[in-house]
CSV table of C-alpha atoms in Angstrom, one decimal:
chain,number,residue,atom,x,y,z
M,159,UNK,CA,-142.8,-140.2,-60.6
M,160,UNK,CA,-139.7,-140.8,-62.2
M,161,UNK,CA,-139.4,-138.5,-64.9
M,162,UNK,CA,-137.3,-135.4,-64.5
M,163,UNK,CA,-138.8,-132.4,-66.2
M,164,UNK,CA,-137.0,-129.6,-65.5
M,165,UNK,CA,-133.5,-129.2,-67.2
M,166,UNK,CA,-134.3,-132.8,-68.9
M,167,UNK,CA,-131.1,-132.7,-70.9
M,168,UNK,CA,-129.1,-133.3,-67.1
M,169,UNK,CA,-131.4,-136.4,-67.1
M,170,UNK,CA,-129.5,-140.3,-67.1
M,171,UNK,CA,-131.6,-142.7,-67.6
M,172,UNK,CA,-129.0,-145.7,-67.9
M,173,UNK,CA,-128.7,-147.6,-64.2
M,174,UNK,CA,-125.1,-147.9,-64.4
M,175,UNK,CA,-125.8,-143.7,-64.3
M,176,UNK,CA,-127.4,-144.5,-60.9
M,177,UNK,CA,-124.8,-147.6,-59.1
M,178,UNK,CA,-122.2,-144.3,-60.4
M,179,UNK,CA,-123.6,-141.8,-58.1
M,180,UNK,CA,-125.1,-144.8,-55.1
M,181,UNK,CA,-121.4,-145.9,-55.4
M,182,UNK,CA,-119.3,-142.5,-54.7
M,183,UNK,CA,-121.5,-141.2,-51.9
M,184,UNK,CA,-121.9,-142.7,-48.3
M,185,UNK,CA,-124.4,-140.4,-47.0
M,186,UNK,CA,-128.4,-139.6,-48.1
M,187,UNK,CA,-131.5,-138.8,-46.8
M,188,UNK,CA,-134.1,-140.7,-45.8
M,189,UNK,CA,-137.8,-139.4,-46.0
M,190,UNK,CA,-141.4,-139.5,-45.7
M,191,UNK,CA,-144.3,-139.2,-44.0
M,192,UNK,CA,-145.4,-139.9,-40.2
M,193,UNK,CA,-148.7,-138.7,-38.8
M,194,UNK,CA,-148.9,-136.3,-41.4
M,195,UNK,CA,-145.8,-134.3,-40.9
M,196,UNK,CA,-142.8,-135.1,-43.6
M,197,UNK,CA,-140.3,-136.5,-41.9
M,198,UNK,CA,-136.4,-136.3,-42.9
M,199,UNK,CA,-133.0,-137.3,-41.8
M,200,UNK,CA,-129.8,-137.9,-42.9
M,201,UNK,CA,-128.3,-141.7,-42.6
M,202,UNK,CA,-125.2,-143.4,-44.0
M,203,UNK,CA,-126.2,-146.4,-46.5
M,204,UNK,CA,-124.2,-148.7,-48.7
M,205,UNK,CA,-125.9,-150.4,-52.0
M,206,UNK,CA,-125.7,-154.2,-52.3
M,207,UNK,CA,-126.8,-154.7,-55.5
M,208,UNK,CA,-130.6,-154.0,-56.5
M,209,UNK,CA,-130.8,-152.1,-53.0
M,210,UNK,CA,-129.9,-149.6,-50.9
M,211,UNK,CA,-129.0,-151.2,-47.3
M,212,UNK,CA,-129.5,-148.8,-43.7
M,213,UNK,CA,-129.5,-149.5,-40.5
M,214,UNK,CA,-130.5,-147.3,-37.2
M,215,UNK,CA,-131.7,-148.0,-33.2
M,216,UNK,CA,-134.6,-150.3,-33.0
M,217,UNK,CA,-135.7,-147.6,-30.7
M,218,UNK,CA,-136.6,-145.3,-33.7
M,219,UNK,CA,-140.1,-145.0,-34.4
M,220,UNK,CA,-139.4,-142.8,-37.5
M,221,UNK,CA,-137.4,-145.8,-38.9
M,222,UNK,CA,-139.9,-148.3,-38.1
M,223,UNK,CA,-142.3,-146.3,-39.5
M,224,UNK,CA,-141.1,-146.9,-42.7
M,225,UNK,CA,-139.3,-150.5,-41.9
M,226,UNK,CA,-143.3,-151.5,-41.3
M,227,UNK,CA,-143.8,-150.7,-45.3
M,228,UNK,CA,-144.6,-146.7,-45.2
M,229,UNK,CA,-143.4,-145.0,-48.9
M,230,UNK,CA,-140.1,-143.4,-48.7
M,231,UNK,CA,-137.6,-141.6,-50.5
M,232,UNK,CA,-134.3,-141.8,-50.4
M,233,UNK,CA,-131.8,-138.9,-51.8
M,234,UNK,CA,-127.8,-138.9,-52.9
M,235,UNK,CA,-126.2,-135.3,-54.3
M,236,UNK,CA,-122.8,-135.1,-54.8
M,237,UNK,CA,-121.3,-131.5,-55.3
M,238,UNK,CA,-118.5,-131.7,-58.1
M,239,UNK,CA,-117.9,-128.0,-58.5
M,240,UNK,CA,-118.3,-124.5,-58.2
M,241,UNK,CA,-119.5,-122.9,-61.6
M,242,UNK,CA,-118.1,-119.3,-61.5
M,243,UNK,CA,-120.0,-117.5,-64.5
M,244,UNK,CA,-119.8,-113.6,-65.3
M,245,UNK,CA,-122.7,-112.9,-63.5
M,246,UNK,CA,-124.3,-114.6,-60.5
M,247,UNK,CA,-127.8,-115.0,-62.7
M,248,UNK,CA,-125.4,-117.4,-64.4
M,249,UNK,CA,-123.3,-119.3,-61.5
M,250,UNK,CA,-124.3,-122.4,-60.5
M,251,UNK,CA,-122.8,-125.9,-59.7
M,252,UNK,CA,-121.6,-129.2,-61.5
M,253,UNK,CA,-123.2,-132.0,-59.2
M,254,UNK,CA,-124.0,-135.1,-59.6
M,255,UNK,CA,-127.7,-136.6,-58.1
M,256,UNK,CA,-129.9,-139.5,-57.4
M,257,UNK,CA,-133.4,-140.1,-55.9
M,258,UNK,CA,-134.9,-143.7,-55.3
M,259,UNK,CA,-138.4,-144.3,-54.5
M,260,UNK,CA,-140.3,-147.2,-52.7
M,261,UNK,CA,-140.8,-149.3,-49.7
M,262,UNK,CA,-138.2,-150.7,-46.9
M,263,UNK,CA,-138.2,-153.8,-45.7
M,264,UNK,CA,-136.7,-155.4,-42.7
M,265,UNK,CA,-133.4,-157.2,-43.7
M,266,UNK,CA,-133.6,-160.9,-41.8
M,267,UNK,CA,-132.1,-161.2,-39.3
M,268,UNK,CA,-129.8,-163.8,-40.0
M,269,UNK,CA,-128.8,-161.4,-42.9
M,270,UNK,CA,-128.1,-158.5,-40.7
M,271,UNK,CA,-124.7,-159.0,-39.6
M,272,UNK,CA,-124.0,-159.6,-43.7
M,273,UNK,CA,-125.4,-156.2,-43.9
M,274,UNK,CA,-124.2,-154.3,-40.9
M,275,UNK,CA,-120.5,-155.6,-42.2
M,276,UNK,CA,-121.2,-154.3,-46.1
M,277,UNK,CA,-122.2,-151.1,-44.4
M,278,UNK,CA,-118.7,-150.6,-42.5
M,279,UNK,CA,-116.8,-152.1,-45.2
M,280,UNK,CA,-118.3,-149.6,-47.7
M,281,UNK,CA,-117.0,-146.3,-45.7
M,282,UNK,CA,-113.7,-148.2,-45.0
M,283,UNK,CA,-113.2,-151.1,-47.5
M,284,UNK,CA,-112.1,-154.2,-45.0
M,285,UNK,CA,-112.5,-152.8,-41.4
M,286,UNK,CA,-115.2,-155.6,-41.0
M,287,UNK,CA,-112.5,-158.4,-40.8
M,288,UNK,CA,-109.7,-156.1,-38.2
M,289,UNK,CA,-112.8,-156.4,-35.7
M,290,UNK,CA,-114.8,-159.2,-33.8
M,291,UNK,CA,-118.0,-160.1,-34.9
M,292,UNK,CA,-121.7,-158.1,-33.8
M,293,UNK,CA,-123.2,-159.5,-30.9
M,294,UNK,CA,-126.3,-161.3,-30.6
M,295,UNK,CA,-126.8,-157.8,-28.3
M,296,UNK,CA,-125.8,-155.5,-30.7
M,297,UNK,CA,-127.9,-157.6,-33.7
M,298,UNK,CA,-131.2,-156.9,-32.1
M,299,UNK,CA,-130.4,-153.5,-31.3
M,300,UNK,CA,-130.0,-152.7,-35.0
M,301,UNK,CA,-133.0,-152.3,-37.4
M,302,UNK,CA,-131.3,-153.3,-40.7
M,303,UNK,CA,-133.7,-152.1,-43.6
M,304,UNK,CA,-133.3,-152.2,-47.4
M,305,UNK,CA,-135.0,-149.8,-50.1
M,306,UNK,CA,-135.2,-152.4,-53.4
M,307,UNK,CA,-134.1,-150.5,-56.7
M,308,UNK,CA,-136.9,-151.4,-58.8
M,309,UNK,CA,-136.9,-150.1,-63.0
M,310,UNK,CA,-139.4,-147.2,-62.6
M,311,UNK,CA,-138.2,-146.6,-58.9
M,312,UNK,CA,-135.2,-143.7,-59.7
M,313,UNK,CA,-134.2,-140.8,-61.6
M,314,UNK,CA,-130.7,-139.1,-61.6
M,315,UNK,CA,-129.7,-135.6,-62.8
M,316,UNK,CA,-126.2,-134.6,-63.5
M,317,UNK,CA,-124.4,-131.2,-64.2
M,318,UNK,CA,-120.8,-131.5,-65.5
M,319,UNK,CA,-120.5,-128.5,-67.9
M,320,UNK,CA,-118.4,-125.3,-67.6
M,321,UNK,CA,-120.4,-121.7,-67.4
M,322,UNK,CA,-122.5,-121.0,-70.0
M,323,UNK,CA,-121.2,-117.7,-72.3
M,324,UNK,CA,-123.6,-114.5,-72.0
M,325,UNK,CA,-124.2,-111.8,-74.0
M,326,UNK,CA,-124.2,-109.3,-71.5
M,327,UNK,CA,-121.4,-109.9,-69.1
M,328,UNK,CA,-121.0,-107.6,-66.1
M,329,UNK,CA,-117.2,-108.2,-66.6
M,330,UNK,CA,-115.9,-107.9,-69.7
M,331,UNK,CA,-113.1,-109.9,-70.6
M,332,UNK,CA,-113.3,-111.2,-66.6
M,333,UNK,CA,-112.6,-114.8,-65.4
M,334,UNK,CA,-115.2,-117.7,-65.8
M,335,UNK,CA,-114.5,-121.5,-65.4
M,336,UNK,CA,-115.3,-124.2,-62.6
M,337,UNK,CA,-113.7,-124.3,-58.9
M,338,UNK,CA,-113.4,-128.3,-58.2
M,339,UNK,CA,-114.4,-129.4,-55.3
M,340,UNK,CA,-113.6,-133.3,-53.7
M,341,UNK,CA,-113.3,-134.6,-50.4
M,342,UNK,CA,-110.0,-136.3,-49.0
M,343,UNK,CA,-109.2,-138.0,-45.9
M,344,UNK,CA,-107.1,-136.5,-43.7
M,345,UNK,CA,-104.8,-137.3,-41.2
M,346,UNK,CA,-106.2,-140.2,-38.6
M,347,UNK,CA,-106.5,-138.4,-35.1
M,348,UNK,CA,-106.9,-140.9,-32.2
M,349,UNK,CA,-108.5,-141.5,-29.7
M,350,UNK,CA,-107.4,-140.3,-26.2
M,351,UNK,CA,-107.4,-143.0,-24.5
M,352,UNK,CA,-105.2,-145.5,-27.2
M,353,UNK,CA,-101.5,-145.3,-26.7
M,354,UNK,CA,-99.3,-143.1,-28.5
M,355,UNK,CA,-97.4,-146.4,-29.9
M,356,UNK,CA,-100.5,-147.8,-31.2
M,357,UNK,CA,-100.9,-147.6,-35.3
M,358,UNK,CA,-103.7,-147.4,-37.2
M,359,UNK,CA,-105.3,-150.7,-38.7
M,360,UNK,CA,-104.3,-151.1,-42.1
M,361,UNK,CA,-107.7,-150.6,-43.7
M,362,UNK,CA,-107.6,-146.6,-42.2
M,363,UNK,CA,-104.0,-146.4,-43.6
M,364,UNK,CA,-105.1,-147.7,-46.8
M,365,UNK,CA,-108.3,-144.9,-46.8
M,366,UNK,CA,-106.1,-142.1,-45.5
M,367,UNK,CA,-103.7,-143.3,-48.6
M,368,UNK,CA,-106.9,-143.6,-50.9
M,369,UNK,CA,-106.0,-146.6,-52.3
């Protein structure tokens, strides 16, 4: 289950291979099975140590499908770059990916709000203390689940290598390389209803500055 077999040299087997690509990435997908169909979806996460924390509606059965002990799956891919090569046999892309197995468990609740905060604080590093507090409301609203990291739980593959020289190029002497490709924050756009004299909060500054 958590050997890689195809392309093994792309294999890391170190974990600080696998907090590296948990760490740069804030969304994944979520999977497994419910009444016999696969079931798939896309969720932000954060990872608190030895697990991978998410959180949805209460109301979804998917999630408490597998918040009730159901074997899931949970996927990261990071794409670094476009790998131009002389022919497109040859193209490909530098990327960077993870895949954790096991079993979710509820987060208590008296941990949730702990959890809930790491999650925000994790897409924008100190938003959690420019805010109030969740609600009781919002608290049991929120299914807080964690995915435990466990030794023989993970695998992660990486590509971070330039195009591969062929023998028969269908251009000659033509361009090959890597394209880089990275995501940036932007500009902040309000809301419509905030005031035009109204500035950011410091922690979407400091994101928008990436620092």
């Amino acid at each position: 289950m958590n050997q890689i077999r195809r392309e093994r040299e792309r294999a890391r087997t170190d974990r600080p291979d696998l907090d590296s690509v948990l760490d740069a990435a804030s969304v994944g997908t979520l999977a497994t099975v419910l009444d016999g169909q696969p079931w798939v979806v896309p969720m932000l996460y954060a990872r608190d140590g030895d697990r991978i924390l998410l959180h949805g509606s209460t109301g979804a059965g998917a999630l408490r499908h597998v918040a009730a002990g159901a074997p899931a799956a949970f996927c990261v891919t990071l794409l670094d770059g476009i790998v131009v090569a002389d022919t497109l046999f040859d193209s490909t892309a530098n990327y960077r990916s993870a895949v954790v197995r096991g079993n979710l468990t509820v987060i208590d609740p008296r941990e949730a709000a702990y959890a809930l905060d790491l999650l925000s604080d994790s897409l924008i590093p100190g938003r959690s203390s420019e805010v109030r507090a969740s609600t009781k409301k919002e608290l049991v609203a929120t299914l807080a689940v964690a995915l435990p990291i466990t030794p023989d739980g993970w695998t992660v593959k990486v590509r971070d290598a330039p195009p591969a020289q062929v023998e028969e190029s269908s251009q000659p002497g033509g361009w090959a390389g890597v394209v880089p490709l990275r995501t940036v924050a932007g500009d902040p756009v309000p809301a419509a209803w905030v005031s035009a004299d109204v500035n950011p909060p410091e922690s979407v500054c400091r994101l928008v500055k990436g620092i």
